[in-house]
Amino acid sequence: MALIVQKYGGSSVADAEKIKNVARRIAQAKDKGDQVVVVVSAMGDTTDKLIELAGQVSNQPSDRELDLLLSTGEIVACTLLAMALKALGYEAISLSGAQAGIRTDAVYSRARIQKVDPERVISELDKGNIVIVAGFQGITDEMDITTLGRGGSDTTAVALAASLGAEACQIYTDVEGVYTADPHLASEAQRLPEIGYDEMLELATYGAKVVHPRAVELGELFNIPILVASSFTNNPGTLIHGGASMEVRNKVRGVAYDLDVAKITVVGVPDRPGIAASIFEPLAKANISIDTIVQNASINNITDLSFTVAKSQLDRAMEVVKPIARSIGARECVSDARLGKVSIIGTGMQNTPGFAAKMFGTLSERGINIQLITTSEIRITCIIDEARVKDAVHALHRAFELEIEE
Ligand code: ASP
Ligand code: MG
């Protein structure tokens, strides 16, 4: 008898019929004789609706209240799912994140799981129950309810799988798995039967929405294979694991994109020690996440410094940076909110020349101007005009022959 953890996303439980469909799928897993723990997200766009509602009663809802409010979305879904399973004649129990022993730090709206106390889940499994856990939430030492950040139910699932020593973690969603590019944008994209943790982490961090990067990170840390598949079909999906073959013929595995990019450039910055710290420390204090940072070679001890932030954080970032730019004697501070990024990813790129040249050449053939470039060992990212991102994804997909099945 194996123990498996399944996770169902919001679109898989968006209405009563879909909840009943998910209950039937869980019942099938149970019928195989396995112990089953299920993590569920809030129904459909419940979380967005709750955030909107909070915004209607307050300009600045308190983080603590907001987290408690948002946690109700997952609780609704998990109770209904337990009821649907009981209606099918199965023993099931729903547990909030707190009841399931998900312990977090006290950073509201993006709490991190510090440990999982799995005793309650284990005792319910031992009684023969299917255990349905509300995703995306946990409890602090002070008994306050926290949430893990948008999309956090994936992380709940992998954390539970790790703490229970589960054989597998299966993430069910509304797409057929992980693709070589976003299948909604590029119909030529191919499903990847398997992918390594590192590649998946880069894909997820650089725009692929199919699984949360923190969940992939945890999977790698605890060596939990993660299956990503559709809750609406019985197709095989994509297995994320450590043994995925590195030397695949086509060395780029996927193209990711992200339209949420804004750039700030501080022009004419004096080049001396402490300047970067004087700009980025206050940004960190203001809780603004910086993505790419590029500093030019200086001429006559004057340089330009560019960095990117999420579009929603641009105004706040400019408010922080403008006075600093003035105080350090920079010439000006300019921004561009209409950017996006496109990345190629694959472990096969490591130590192999030519990928960057081919990427830049492909973009230039399409007349796409590259504003900033960043790389890791297995990724190359170009920041470009947001209006050209879709075109870039298609062109790169073709250039690296990703439409050809492996
Ligand atoms: N319901 C939360 C969200 O929409 C968490 C999740 O779906 O994983 O972000
Ligand atoms: Mg969701």
Coordinates of C-alpha atoms and ligand atoms in Angstrom, one line a residue:
M1 CA 0.0 0.0 0.0
A2 CA 1.4 3.3 -1.1
L3 CA 0.7 6.8 0.2
I4 CA 0.1 9.4 -2.4
V5 CA -0.6 13.1 -2.2
Q6 CA -2.8 14.6 -4.9
K7 CA -3.4 18.3 -5.4
Y8 CA -6.3 19.8 -7.3
G9 CA -6.1 23.4 -8.5
G10 CA -8.9 26.0 -8.4
S11 CA -10.0 25.4 -12.0
S12 CA -10.4 21.7 -11.3
V13 CA -12.9 22.4 -8.4
A14 CA -14.5 25.5 -9.9
D15 CA -18.1 24.3 -9.4
A16 CA -20.2 21.5 -7.9
E17 CA -20.0 19.3 -11.0
K18 CA -16.2 19.7 -11.1
I19 CA -15.9 18.9 -7.4
K20 CA -17.9 15.7 -8.0
N21 CA -15.6 14.8 -10.9
V22 CA -12.6 15.3 -8.7
A23 CA -14.2 13.2 -5.9
R24 CA -14.6 10.3 -8.5
R25 CA -11.0 10.6 -9.5
I26 CA -9.9 10.5 -5.8
A27 CA -12.2 7.5 -5.3
Q28 CA -10.4 5.6 -8.1
A29 CA -7.0 6.2 -6.5
K30 CA -8.4 5.0 -3.1
D31 CA -9.9 1.9 -4.9
K32 CA -6.4 0.9 -5.9
G33 CA -5.7 0.4 -2.3
D34 CA -3.5 3.4 -1.7
Q35 CA -3.7 5.9 1.2
V36 CA -4.7 9.2 -0.2
V37 CA -4.1 12.7 1.0
V38 CA -5.6 15.5 -1.1
V39 CA -4.7 19.2 -1.1
V40 CA -7.1 21.5 -2.7
S41 CA -7.1 25.1 -3.9
A42 CA -10.0 27.6 -3.6
M43 CA -12.8 27.2 -6.1
G44 CA -12.2 29.0 -9.4
D45 CA -11.3 32.7 -8.9
T46 CA -12.5 32.8 -5.3
T47 CA -9.2 34.2 -4.0
D48 CA -9.3 37.1 -6.5
K49 CA -12.9 37.8 -5.5
L50 CA -12.0 37.8 -1.8
I51 CA -9.2 40.2 -2.4
E52 CA -11.5 42.4 -4.3
L53 CA -14.1 42.3 -1.5
A54 CA -11.4 43.3 1.0
G55 CA -10.5 46.2 -1.2
Q56 CA -14.1 47.4 -1.2
V57 CA -14.2 47.8 2.6
S58 CA -10.7 49.1 3.1
N59 CA -7.9 50.8 1.1
Q60 CA -5.3 49.0 3.0
P61 CA -6.7 45.8 4.5
S62 CA -4.6 44.5 7.4
D63 CA -2.4 41.6 6.3
R64 CA -3.5 39.4 9.2
E65 CA -7.2 39.9 8.4
L66 CA -6.6 39.4 4.7
D67 CA -4.8 36.1 5.3
L68 CA -7.6 34.8 7.6
L69 CA -10.1 35.9 4.9
L70 CA -8.3 34.2 2.0
S71 CA -7.8 31.0 4.0
T72 CA -11.6 30.5 3.9
G73 CA -11.5 29.9 0.1
E74 CA -9.5 26.7 0.4
I75 CA -11.6 25.7 3.5
V76 CA -14.8 25.9 1.4
A77 CA -13.3 23.7 -1.3
C78 CA -12.0 21.1 1.0
T79 CA -15.2 20.7 3.0
L80 CA -17.2 20.3 -0.2
L81 CA -14.8 17.8 -1.5
A82 CA -15.0 15.7 1.6
M83 CA -18.8 15.8 1.4
A84 CA -18.8 14.8 -2.2
L85 CA -16.5 11.8 -1.3
K86 CA -18.8 10.8 1.5
A87 CA -21.8 11.0 -0.9
L88 CA -20.0 8.4 -3.0
G89 CA -19.7 6.1 0.0
Y90 CA -16.0 6.8 0.9
E91 CA -14.7 7.7 4.3
A92 CA -13.2 11.2 4.1
I93 CA -12.3 14.1 6.4
S94 CA -11.5 17.7 5.7
L95 CA -8.7 19.5 7.6
S96 CA -7.7 23.2 7.5
G97 CA -4.0 23.8 7.1
A98 CA -3.7 24.4 10.8
Q99 CA -5.5 21.1 11.6
A100 CA -3.2 19.3 9.2
G101 CA -0.1 20.6 11.1
I102 CA 1.2 23.1 8.6
R103 CA 3.3 25.4 10.7
T104 CA 4.6 28.7 9.2
D105 CA 6.5 31.8 10.1
A106 CA 4.5 35.0 10.7
V107 CA 5.0 36.7 7.4
Y108 CA 1.5 37.3 6.3
S109 CA 0.6 36.8 2.6
R110 CA 3.8 35.0 1.9
A111 CA 4.5 32.8 4.9
R112 CA 7.0 30.0 4.6
I113 CA 6.4 26.6 5.9
Q114 CA 8.7 25.9 8.8
K115 CA 7.6 22.4 9.6
V116 CA 4.7 20.0 9.2
D117 CA 3.4 18.1 12.2
P118 CA 1.8 15.2 10.4
E119 CA 0.3 13.3 13.4
R120 CA -3.3 14.2 12.8
V121 CA -3.1 13.4 9.1
I122 CA -1.5 10.1 9.9
S123 CA -4.1 9.2 12.5
E124 CA -6.9 10.0 10.1
L125 CA -5.3 7.9 7.4
D126 CA -4.9 5.0 9.8
K127 CA -8.7 5.2 10.5
G128 CA -9.2 4.6 6.8
N129 CA -10.0 8.2 5.9
I130 CA -9.2 10.0 2.7
V131 CA -7.7 13.2 4.1
I132 CA -8.6 16.5 2.3
V133 CA -6.3 19.4 3.3
A134 CA -7.0 23.1 2.6
G135 CA -4.0 24.3 0.6
F136 CA -2.2 27.7 0.7
Q137 CA -2.4 28.2 4.5
G138 CA -0.8 27.4 7.8
I139 CA -0.7 28.5 11.4
T140 CA 2.0 30.5 13.3
D141 CA 3.3 29.7 16.8
E142 CA 0.9 32.4 18.0
M143 CA -2.0 30.5 16.4
D144 CA -2.6 33.1 13.7
I145 CA -3.6 31.9 10.2
T146 CA -1.2 32.7 7.4
T147 CA -1.2 32.2 3.6
L148 CA 1.8 31.1 1.6
G149 CA 1.6 33.5 -1.4
R150 CA -0.5 33.2 -4.5
G151 CA -0.4 29.7 -6.0
G152 CA 0.8 28.3 -2.7
S153 CA -1.3 25.1 -2.6
D154 CA 1.3 23.4 -4.7
T155 CA 3.8 24.1 -1.9
T156 CA 1.4 22.7 0.7
A157 CA 1.1 19.5 -1.4
V158 CA 4.8 18.9 -1.8
A159 CA 5.5 19.8 1.9
L160 CA 2.9 17.2 3.0
A161 CA 4.3 14.6 0.6
A162 CA 7.8 15.2 2.1
S163 CA 6.7 15.0 5.7
L164 CA 4.5 11.9 5.2
G165 CA 7.2 10.1 3.1
A166 CA 4.7 9.8 0.3
E167 CA 5.6 7.8 -2.8
A168 CA 4.4 10.5 -5.2
C169 CA 3.0 14.0 -5.4
Q170 CA 0.5 14.4 -8.2
I171 CA -0.6 18.0 -9.1
Y172 CA -3.8 18.0 -11.2
T173 CA -4.6 21.2 -13.1
D174 CA -6.4 22.4 -16.3
V175 CA -3.5 21.7 -18.7
E176 CA -2.0 18.4 -19.8
G177 CA 1.4 18.9 -18.1
V178 CA 4.5 21.0 -18.7
Y179 CA 4.9 22.2 -22.3
T180 CA 7.9 23.5 -24.3
A181 CA 6.0 26.8 -24.3
D182 CA 2.7 28.1 -22.9
P183 CA 0.2 26.1 -24.9
H184 CA -2.4 28.9 -24.7
L185 CA 0.1 31.1 -26.5
A186 CA 1.9 28.7 -28.8
S187 CA -0.3 25.9 -30.2
E188 CA 2.8 24.3 -31.6
A189 CA 4.1 23.6 -28.1
Q190 CA 4.7 20.0 -27.1
R191 CA 4.1 18.3 -23.8
L192 CA 7.3 17.2 -22.1
P193 CA 7.0 13.7 -20.7
E194 CA 9.6 14.4 -18.1
I195 CA 11.7 17.3 -16.9
G196 CA 14.4 17.7 -14.2
Y197 CA 13.9 19.8 -11.1
D198 CA 16.4 22.4 -12.1
E199 CA 14.9 23.0 -15.5
M200 CA 11.4 23.1 -14.1
L201 CA 12.5 25.6 -11.4
E202 CA 13.9 28.0 -14.1
L203 CA 10.8 27.5 -16.3
A204 CA 8.4 28.2 -13.4
T205 CA 10.5 31.1 -12.0
Y206 CA 10.7 32.7 -15.5
G207 CA 7.1 32.5 -16.3
A208 CA 5.6 29.0 -16.8
K209 CA 2.5 29.1 -14.6
V210 CA 1.8 25.4 -14.4
V211 CA 3.5 24.7 -11.1
H212 CA 4.8 27.0 -8.3
P213 CA 8.6 27.4 -8.1
R214 CA 8.6 26.9 -4.4
A215 CA 6.9 23.6 -4.8
V216 CA 9.6 22.5 -7.3
E217 CA 12.3 23.6 -4.9
L218 CA 10.9 21.6 -2.1
G219 CA 10.4 18.6 -4.4
E220 CA 14.1 18.7 -5.2
L221 CA 15.2 19.2 -1.6
F222 CA 13.2 16.1 -0.5
N223 CA 13.5 14.2 -3.7
I224 CA 9.8 13.9 -4.2
P225 CA 8.8 13.2 -7.9
I226 CA 6.0 15.5 -8.9
L227 CA 3.6 14.6 -11.6
V228 CA 1.8 17.4 -13.3
A229 CA -1.3 16.3 -15.3
S230 CA -4.9 17.3 -16.2
S231 CA -7.8 16.6 -13.9
F232 CA -10.1 16.4 -16.9
T233 CA -8.4 13.6 -18.8
N234 CA -6.4 10.5 -18.1
N235 CA -3.4 11.5 -20.2
P236 CA 0.1 10.8 -18.8
G237 CA 1.2 14.4 -17.9
T238 CA 4.8 15.4 -17.1
L239 CA 7.0 13.9 -14.4
I240 CA 9.3 16.3 -12.6
H241 CA 12.1 14.4 -11.1
G242 CA 15.8 14.2 -10.4
G243 CA 16.6 11.5 -13.0
A244 CA 15.4 13.3 -16.1
S245 CA 17.9 12.8 -18.9
M246 CA 20.3 15.6 -19.3
E247 CA 21.7 14.9 -22.7
V248 CA 18.6 15.2 -24.7
R249 CA 19.1 15.7 -28.4
N250 CA 17.4 19.1 -28.4
K251 CA 19.1 20.9 -25.7
V252 CA 16.7 23.7 -25.1
R253 CA 13.8 22.2 -23.3
G254 CA 11.4 25.1 -23.1
V255 CA 10.7 28.8 -23.8
A256 CA 9.2 30.8 -20.9
Y257 CA 7.8 34.3 -20.9
D258 CA 6.6 36.9 -18.5
L259 CA 4.8 40.1 -19.3
D260 CA 5.1 41.5 -15.8
V261 CA 8.3 43.5 -16.3
A262 CA 9.1 47.2 -15.7
K263 CA 12.5 48.7 -15.9
I264 CA 14.1 51.6 -14.0
T265 CA 17.4 53.1 -15.1
V266 CA 19.4 55.5 -12.9
V267 CA 21.4 57.5 -15.4
G268 CA 24.8 59.1 -14.7
V269 CA 25.5 57.4 -11.4
P270 CA 28.9 58.1 -9.9
D271 CA 31.0 54.9 -9.9
R272 CA 32.2 54.5 -6.3
P273 CA 31.8 52.0 -3.5
G274 CA 28.5 52.0 -1.6
I275 CA 26.4 53.4 -4.4
A276 CA 24.6 50.2 -5.3
A277 CA 24.0 49.5 -1.6
S278 CA 22.5 53.0 -1.2
I279 CA 20.0 52.3 -3.9
F280 CA 19.1 48.7 -3.2
E281 CA 19.0 48.7 0.6
P282 CA 16.0 51.1 0.8
L283 CA 14.3 49.2 -2.0
A284 CA 14.6 46.0 0.1
K285 CA 13.3 47.8 3.2
A286 CA 10.3 48.9 1.1
N287 CA 9.7 45.2 0.3
I288 CA 10.2 45.7 -3.4
S289 CA 11.6 42.6 -5.1
I290 CA 14.2 43.4 -7.7
D291 CA 14.7 41.0 -10.5
T292 CA 17.4 41.7 -13.1
I293 CA 20.2 44.2 -12.3
V294 CA 22.6 45.5 -14.9
Q295 CA 25.4 48.0 -14.3
N296 CA 27.4 49.3 -17.3
A297 CA 31.1 49.8 -17.5
S298 CA 31.8 53.3 -16.4
I299 CA 33.2 56.1 -18.5
N300 CA 35.0 58.9 -16.5
N301 CA 33.7 57.3 -13.3
I302 CA 30.0 57.7 -14.4
T303 CA 27.8 54.7 -15.1
D304 CA 24.2 53.7 -15.7
L305 CA 22.3 51.3 -13.5
S306 CA 19.2 49.4 -14.7
F307 CA 17.0 47.0 -12.8
T308 CA 13.6 45.5 -13.2
V309 CA 10.6 45.1 -10.9
A310 CA 7.0 43.8 -11.3
K311 CA 4.8 46.4 -13.0
S312 CA 2.6 46.7 -9.9
Q313 CA 5.7 47.8 -7.9
L314 CA 7.0 50.4 -10.4
D315 CA 5.4 53.4 -8.8
R316 CA 6.5 52.6 -5.3
A317 CA 10.0 51.7 -6.6
M318 CA 10.3 55.1 -8.4
E319 CA 9.2 56.9 -5.2
V320 CA 12.0 55.2 -3.3
V321 CA 14.7 55.6 -6.0
K322 CA 14.1 59.2 -7.1
P323 CA 15.3 60.9 -3.9
I324 CA 18.3 58.6 -3.6
A325 CA 19.3 59.3 -7.2
R326 CA 19.2 63.0 -6.5
S327 CA 21.2 62.6 -3.3
I328 CA 24.0 60.6 -4.9
G329 CA 24.2 63.1 -7.8
A330 CA 22.8 60.9 -10.5
R331 CA 21.7 62.7 -13.7
E332 CA 18.2 61.3 -13.9
C333 CA 15.9 58.3 -13.2
V334 CA 13.8 56.9 -16.0
S335 CA 11.4 54.0 -16.2
D336 CA 9.7 51.9 -18.8
A337 CA 6.6 49.9 -17.8
R338 CA 6.0 48.2 -21.2
L339 CA 8.4 45.3 -21.1
G340 CA 8.4 41.5 -21.0
K341 CA 11.0 38.8 -20.8
V342 CA 11.5 35.7 -22.8
S343 CA 13.8 32.9 -21.7
I344 CA 15.2 29.7 -23.1
I345 CA 15.9 26.9 -20.6
G346 CA 17.7 23.6 -20.7
T347 CA 20.5 21.8 -18.7
G348 CA 22.0 20.8 -22.1
M349 CA 23.0 24.4 -22.6
Q350 CA 25.6 24.1 -19.8
N351 CA 29.1 24.4 -21.1
T352 CA 27.9 24.4 -24.7
P353 CA 28.6 27.4 -26.8
G354 CA 26.2 28.9 -29.4
F355 CA 22.9 29.1 -27.6
A356 CA 23.1 32.8 -26.8
A357 CA 24.3 33.6 -30.3
K358 CA 21.4 31.7 -31.8
M359 CA 18.9 33.3 -29.5
F360 CA 20.1 36.8 -30.2
G361 CA 20.3 36.1 -33.9
T362 CA 16.7 34.8 -33.9
L363 CA 15.4 37.9 -32.2
S364 CA 17.3 40.2 -34.4
E365 CA 15.9 38.5 -37.6
R366 CA 12.5 39.5 -36.3
G367 CA 13.7 43.0 -35.6
I368 CA 13.2 42.6 -31.8
N369 CA 15.4 44.8 -29.8
I370 CA 17.0 43.4 -26.7
Q371 CA 17.1 45.7 -23.7
L372 CA 18.7 43.6 -21.0
I373 CA 20.2 40.1 -20.9
T374 CA 20.6 37.8 -17.9
T375 CA 21.8 34.2 -17.8
S376 CA 22.2 31.3 -15.4
E377 CA 24.0 28.1 -16.3
I378 CA 20.9 26.7 -17.8
R379 CA 18.9 29.8 -18.9
I380 CA 19.3 32.8 -21.1
T381 CA 16.7 35.6 -20.6
C382 CA 16.2 38.7 -22.8
I383 CA 14.1 41.7 -21.7
I384 CA 12.3 43.1 -24.7
D385 CA 9.2 45.2 -25.7
E386 CA 6.1 43.6 -24.2
A387 CA 4.4 43.8 -27.6
R388 CA 7.0 41.5 -29.2
V389 CA 7.0 38.8 -26.6
K390 CA 4.5 36.5 -28.3
D391 CA 6.4 36.8 -31.6
A392 CA 9.7 36.1 -29.8
V393 CA 8.3 32.9 -28.2
H394 CA 7.1 31.5 -31.6
A395 CA 10.4 32.4 -33.2
L396 CA 12.6 30.8 -30.5
H397 CA 10.4 27.8 -30.3
R398 CA 11.0 27.3 -34.1
A399 CA 14.7 28.2 -34.0
F400 CA 15.4 25.6 -31.3
E401 CA 13.1 23.0 -33.0
L402 CA 10.9 22.5 -30.0
E403 CA 7.9 21.6 -32.1
I404 CA 9.6 18.3 -33.0
E405 CA 8.5 15.6 -30.5
E406 CA 11.3 14.0 -28.6
Ligands
ASP1 N1 -6.1 30.0 -4.0 C1 -4.8 30.5 -4.0 C2 -4.5 31.4 -5.2 O1 -5.4 31.5 -6.0 C3 -3.8 29.4 -3.8 C4 -3.7 28.4 -4.9 O2 -4.5 28.4 -5.8 O3 -2.7 27.6 -4.9 O4 -3.5 31.9 -5.3
MG2 MG -5.7 29.5 -7.5

